[in-house]
mmCIF file of C-alpha atoms in Angstrom:
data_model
loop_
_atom_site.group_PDB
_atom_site.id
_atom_site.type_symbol
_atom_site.label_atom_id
_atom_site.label_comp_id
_atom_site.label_asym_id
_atom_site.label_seq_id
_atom_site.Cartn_x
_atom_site.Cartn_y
_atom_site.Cartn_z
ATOM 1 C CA UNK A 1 106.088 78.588 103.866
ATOM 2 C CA UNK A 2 109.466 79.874 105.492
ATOM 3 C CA UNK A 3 111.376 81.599 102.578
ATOM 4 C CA UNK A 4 113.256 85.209 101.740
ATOM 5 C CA UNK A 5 111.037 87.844 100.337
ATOM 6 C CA UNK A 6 112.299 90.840 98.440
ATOM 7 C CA UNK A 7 110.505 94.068 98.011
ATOM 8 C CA UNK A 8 109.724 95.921 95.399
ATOM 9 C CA UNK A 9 110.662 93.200 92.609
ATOM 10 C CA UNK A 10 111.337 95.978 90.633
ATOM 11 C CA UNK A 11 112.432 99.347 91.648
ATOM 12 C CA UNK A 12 113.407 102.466 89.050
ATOM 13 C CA UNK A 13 115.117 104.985 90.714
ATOM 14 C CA UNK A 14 116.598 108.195 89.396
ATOM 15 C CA UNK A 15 120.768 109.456 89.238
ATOM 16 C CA UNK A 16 121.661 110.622 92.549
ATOM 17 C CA UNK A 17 118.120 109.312 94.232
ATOM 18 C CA UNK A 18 119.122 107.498 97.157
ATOM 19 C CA UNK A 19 116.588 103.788 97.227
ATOM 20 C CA UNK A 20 116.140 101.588 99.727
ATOM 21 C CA UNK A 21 115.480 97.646 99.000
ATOM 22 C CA UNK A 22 114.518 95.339 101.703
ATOM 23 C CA UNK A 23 114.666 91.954 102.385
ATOM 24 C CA UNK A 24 112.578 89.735 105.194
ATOM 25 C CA UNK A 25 113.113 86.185 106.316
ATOM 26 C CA UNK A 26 111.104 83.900 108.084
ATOM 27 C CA UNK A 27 113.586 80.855 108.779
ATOM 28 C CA UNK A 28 115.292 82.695 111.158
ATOM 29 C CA UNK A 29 118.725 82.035 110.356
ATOM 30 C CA UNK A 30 121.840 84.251 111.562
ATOM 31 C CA UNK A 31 123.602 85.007 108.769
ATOM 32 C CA UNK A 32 122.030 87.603 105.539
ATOM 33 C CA UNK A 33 123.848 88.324 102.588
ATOM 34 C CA UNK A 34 123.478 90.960 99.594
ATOM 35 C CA UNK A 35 124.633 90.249 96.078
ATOM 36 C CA UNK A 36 124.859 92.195 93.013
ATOM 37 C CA UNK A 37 124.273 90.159 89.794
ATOM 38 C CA UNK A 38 124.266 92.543 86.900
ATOM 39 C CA UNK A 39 123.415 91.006 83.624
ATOM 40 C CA UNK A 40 124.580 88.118 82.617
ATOM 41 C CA UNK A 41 127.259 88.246 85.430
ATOM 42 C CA UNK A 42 127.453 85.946 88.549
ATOM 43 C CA UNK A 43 126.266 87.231 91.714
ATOM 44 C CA UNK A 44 128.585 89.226 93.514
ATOM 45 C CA UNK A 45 128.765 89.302 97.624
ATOM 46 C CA UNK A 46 128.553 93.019 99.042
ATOM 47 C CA UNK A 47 128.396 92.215 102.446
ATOM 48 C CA UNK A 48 126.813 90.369 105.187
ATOM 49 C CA UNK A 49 125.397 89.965 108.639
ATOM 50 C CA UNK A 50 126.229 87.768 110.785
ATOM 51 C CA UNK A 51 123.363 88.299 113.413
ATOM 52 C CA UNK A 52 123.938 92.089 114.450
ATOM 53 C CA UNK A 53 127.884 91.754 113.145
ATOM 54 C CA UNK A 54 128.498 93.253 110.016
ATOM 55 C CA UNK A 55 131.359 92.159 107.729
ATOM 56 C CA UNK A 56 131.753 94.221 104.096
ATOM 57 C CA UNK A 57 133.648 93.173 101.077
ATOM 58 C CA UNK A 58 136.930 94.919 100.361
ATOM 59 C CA UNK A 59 135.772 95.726 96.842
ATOM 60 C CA UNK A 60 132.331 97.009 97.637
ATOM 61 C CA UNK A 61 131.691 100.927 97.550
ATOM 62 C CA UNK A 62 131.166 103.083 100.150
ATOM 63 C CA UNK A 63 127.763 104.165 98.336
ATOM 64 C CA UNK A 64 126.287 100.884 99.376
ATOM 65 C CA UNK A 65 125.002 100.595 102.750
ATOM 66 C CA UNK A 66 123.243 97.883 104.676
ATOM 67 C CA UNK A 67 120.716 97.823 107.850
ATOM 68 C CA UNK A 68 119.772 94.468 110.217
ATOM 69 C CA UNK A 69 117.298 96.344 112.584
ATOM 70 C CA UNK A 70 116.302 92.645 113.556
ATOM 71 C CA UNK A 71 116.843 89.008 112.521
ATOM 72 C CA UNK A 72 113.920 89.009 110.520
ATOM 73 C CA UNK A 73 114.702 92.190 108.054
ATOM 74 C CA UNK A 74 118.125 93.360 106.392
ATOM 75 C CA UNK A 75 117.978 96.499 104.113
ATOM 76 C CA UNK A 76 120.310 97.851 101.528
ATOM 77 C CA UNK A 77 120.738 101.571 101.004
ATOM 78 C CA UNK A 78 122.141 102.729 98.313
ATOM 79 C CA UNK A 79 122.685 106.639 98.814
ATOM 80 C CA UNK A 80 123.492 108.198 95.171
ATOM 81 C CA UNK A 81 122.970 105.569 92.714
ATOM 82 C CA UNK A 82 124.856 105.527 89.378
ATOM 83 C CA UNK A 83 123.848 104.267 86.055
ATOM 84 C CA UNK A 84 126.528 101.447 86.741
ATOM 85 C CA UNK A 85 124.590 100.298 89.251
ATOM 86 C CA UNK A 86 121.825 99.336 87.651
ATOM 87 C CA UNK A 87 121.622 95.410 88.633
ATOM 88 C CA UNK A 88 119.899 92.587 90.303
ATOM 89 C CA UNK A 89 120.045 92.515 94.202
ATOM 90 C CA UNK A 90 120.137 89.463 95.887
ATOM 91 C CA UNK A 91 119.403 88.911 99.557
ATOM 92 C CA UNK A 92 120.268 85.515 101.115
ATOM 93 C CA UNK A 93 120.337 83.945 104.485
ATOM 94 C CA UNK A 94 122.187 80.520 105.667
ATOM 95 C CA UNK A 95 121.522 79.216 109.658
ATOM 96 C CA UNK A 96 124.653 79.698 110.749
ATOM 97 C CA UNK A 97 127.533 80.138 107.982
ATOM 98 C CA UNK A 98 129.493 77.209 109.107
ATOM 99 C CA UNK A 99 132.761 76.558 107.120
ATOM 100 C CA UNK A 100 133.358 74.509 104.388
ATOM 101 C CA UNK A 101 130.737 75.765 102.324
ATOM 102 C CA UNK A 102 128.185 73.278 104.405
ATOM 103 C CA UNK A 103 125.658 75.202 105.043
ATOM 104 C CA UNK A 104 123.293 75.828 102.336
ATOM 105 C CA UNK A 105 122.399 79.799 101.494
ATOM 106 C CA UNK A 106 118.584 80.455 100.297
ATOM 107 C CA UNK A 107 117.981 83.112 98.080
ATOM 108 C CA UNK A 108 115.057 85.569 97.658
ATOM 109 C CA UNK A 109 114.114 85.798 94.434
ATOM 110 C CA UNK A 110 115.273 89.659 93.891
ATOM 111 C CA UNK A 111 115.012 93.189 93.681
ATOM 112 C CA UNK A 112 116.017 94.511 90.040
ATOM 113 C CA UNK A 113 117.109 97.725 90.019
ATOM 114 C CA UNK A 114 116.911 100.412 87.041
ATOM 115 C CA UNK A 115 118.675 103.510 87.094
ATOM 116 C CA UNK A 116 117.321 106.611 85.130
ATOM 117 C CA UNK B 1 137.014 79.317 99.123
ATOM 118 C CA UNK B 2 138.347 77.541 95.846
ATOM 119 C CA UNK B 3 138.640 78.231 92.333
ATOM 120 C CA UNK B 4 136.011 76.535 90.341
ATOM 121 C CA UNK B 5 136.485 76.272 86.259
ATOM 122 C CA UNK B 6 133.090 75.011 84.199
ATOM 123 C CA UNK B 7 131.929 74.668 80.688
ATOM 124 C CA UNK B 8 130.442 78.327 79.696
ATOM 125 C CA UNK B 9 127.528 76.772 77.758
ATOM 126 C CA UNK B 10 126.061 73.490 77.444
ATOM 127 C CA UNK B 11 123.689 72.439 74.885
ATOM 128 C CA UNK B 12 121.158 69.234 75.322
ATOM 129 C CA UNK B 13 118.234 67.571 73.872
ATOM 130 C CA UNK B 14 114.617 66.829 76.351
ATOM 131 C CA UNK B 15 115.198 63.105 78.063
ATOM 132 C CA UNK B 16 118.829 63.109 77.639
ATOM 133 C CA UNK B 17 121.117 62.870 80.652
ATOM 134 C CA UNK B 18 123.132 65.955 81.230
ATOM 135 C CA UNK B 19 126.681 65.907 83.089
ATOM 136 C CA UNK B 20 128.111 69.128 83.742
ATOM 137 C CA UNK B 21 132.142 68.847 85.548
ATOM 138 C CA UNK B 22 133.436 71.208 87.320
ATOM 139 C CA UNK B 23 137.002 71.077 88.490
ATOM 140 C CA UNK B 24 138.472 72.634 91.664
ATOM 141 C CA UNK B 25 142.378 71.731 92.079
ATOM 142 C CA UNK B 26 142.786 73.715 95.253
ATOM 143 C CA UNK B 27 139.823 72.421 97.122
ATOM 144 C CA UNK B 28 140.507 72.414 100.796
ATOM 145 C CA UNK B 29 140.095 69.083 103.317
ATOM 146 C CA UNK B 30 137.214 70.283 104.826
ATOM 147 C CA UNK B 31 135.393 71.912 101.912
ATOM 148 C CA UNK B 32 132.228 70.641 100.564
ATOM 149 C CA UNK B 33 131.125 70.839 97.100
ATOM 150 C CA UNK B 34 127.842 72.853 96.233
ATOM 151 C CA UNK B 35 125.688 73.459 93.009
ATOM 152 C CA UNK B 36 123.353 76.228 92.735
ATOM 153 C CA UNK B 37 120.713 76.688 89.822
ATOM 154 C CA UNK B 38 119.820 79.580 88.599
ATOM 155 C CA UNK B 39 116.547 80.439 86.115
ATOM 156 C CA UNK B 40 116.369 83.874 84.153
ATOM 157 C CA UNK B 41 115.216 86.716 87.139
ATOM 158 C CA UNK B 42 115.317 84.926 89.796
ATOM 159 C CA UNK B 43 117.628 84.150 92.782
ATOM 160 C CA UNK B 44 120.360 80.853 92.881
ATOM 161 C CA UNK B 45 118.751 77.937 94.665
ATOM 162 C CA UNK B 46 120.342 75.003 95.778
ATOM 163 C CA UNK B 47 120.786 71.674 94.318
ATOM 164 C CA UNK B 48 123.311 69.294 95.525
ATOM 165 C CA UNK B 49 125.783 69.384 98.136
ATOM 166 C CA UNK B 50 128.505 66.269 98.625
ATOM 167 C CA UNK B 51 131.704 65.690 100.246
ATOM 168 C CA UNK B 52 133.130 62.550 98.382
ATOM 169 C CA UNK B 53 131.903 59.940 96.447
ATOM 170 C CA UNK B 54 128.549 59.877 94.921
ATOM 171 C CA UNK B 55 125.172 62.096 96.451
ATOM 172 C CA UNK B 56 121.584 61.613 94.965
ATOM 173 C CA UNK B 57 118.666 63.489 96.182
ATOM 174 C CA UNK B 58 115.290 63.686 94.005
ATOM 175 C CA UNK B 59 116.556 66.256 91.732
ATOM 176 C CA UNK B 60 119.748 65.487 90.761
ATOM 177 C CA UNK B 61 123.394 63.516 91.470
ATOM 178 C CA UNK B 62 126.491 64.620 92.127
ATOM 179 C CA UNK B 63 129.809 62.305 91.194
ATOM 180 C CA UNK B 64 132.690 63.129 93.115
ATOM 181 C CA UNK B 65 136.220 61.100 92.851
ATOM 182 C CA UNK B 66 138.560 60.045 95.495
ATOM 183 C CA UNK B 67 140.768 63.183 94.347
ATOM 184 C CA UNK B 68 138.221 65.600 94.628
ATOM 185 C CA UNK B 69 139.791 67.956 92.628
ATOM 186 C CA UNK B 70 136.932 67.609 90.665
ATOM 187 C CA UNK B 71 132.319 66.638 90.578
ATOM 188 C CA UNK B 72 130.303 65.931 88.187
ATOM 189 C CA UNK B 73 126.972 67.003 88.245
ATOM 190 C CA UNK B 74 124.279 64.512 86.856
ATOM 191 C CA UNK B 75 120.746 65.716 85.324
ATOM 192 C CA UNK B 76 118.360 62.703 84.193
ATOM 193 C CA UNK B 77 116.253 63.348 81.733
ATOM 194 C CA UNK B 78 116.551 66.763 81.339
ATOM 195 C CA UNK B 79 113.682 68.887 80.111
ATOM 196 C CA UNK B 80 113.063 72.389 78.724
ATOM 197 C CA UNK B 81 112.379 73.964 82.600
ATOM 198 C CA UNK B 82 116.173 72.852 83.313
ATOM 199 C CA UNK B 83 117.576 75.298 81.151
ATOM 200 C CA UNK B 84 119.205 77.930 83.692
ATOM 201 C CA UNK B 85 122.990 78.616 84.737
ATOM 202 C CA UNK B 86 124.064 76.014 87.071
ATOM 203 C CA UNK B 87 126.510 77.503 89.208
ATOM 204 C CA UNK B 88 129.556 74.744 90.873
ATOM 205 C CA UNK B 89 130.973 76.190 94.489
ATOM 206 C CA UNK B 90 133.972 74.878 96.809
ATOM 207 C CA UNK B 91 133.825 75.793 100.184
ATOM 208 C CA UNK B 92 132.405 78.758 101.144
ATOM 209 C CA UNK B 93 130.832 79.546 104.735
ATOM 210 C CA UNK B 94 130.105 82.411 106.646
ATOM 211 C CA UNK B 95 131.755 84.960 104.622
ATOM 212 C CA UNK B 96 129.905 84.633 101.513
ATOM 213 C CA UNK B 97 130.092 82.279 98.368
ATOM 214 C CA UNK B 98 131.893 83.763 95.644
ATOM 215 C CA UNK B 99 130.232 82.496 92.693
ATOM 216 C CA UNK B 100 132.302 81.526 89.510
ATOM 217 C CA UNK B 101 130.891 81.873 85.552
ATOM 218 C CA UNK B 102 128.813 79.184 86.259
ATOM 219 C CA UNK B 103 127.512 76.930 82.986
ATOM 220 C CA UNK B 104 124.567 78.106 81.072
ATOM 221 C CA UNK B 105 122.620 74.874 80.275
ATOM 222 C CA UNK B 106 120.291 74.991 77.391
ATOM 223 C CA UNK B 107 117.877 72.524 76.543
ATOM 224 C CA UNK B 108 116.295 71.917 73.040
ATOM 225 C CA UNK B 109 113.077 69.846 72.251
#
């Protein structure tokens, strides 16, 4: 079945210890998104690809990084994490990112992060 | 991308029908209207998408007036596996969806 896979589902990483999470997609849609959803927050948008273009949110710190080697793969990097960022990571993909909210994103089910 | 305002919580009973409204005053002309579910640890996934009027797929309906400064989404027959955070959006494309609180649904036997 075409969908978004995360991996790991769960990744502990120490202060300082720069991680790597990865998403993959197999509908091979042009646009992939990260999110941060701590808990019991709504997802946040850190940036996104829009094939090899990528566009990052004012707001979202320089200590988060992202990767699209390919249309198939989009990594976030995260080089010193901090106990604030201790959170769920959502990667998403939509076909094209049309306007008007019409195209519909599809979400892999997550990569929760714990900080030590 | 417009505001959206929604109930924080919800609380319903197993085969009851479930409404959840969501208002968006500043909703653009070309913006559609999408709802997003959410269960405990595990990514949003989509629901309903409309434009105007009324939209029905298997899963659920969304009510939307002439106005549309406003939907309504419609569960029938809820049971205890639709308890999640349903999540209301206006607009939105290539530059992300900015989620609002969304509406944490709970559903008792």
């Amino acid at each position: 079945d075409a969908m978004v896979i995360q991996n790991p589902r769960y990744q502990v990483t120490q202060f300082g210890k720069p991680v790597t999470l990865s998403c993959s997609q197999t509908l091979n849609h042009n646009v992939m998104y990260w999110y941060q959803q701590k808990s019991s927050q709504a997802p946040k948008l850190l940036f996104h690809y829009y094939d090899k273009d990528f566009n990052n949110e004012a707001d979202t710190p320089d200590n988060f990084q992202s990767r699209r080697p390919n249309t198939s793969f989009c990594f976030l990097d995260i080089r010193s994490p901090g106990l604030g960022d201790a959170a769920m990571y959502l990667c998403a993909t939509s076909r094209d990112g049309s306007a008007a909210g019409v195209d519909t994103q599809y979400f892999g089910p997550g990569t929760r992060l714990t900080v030590l | 991308l417009a505001k959206t305002t929604q109930p924080i919580s919800m609380d319903s009973y197993e085969g009851q029908e479930v409404n959840i409204t969501c208002s968006h005053n500043n909703i653009a002309t070309n913006d559609y209207i999408t709802w997003y579910q959410q269960f405990p640890s595990q990514g949003p996934r989509f629901i309903i998408q409309g434009y105007k009027t009324k939209v029905t797929n298997e899963v659920a309906s969304l009510f939307i007036p002439a106005d549309r400064k406003s939907s309504t989404l419609s569960l029938p027959r809820v049971s205890l596996s639709d308890t999640a955070v349903y999540y209301c959006l206006a607009g939105g494309g290539a530059d992300g969806l900015t989620f609002g609180k969304g509406t944490h649904l709970i559903i008792q036997p």
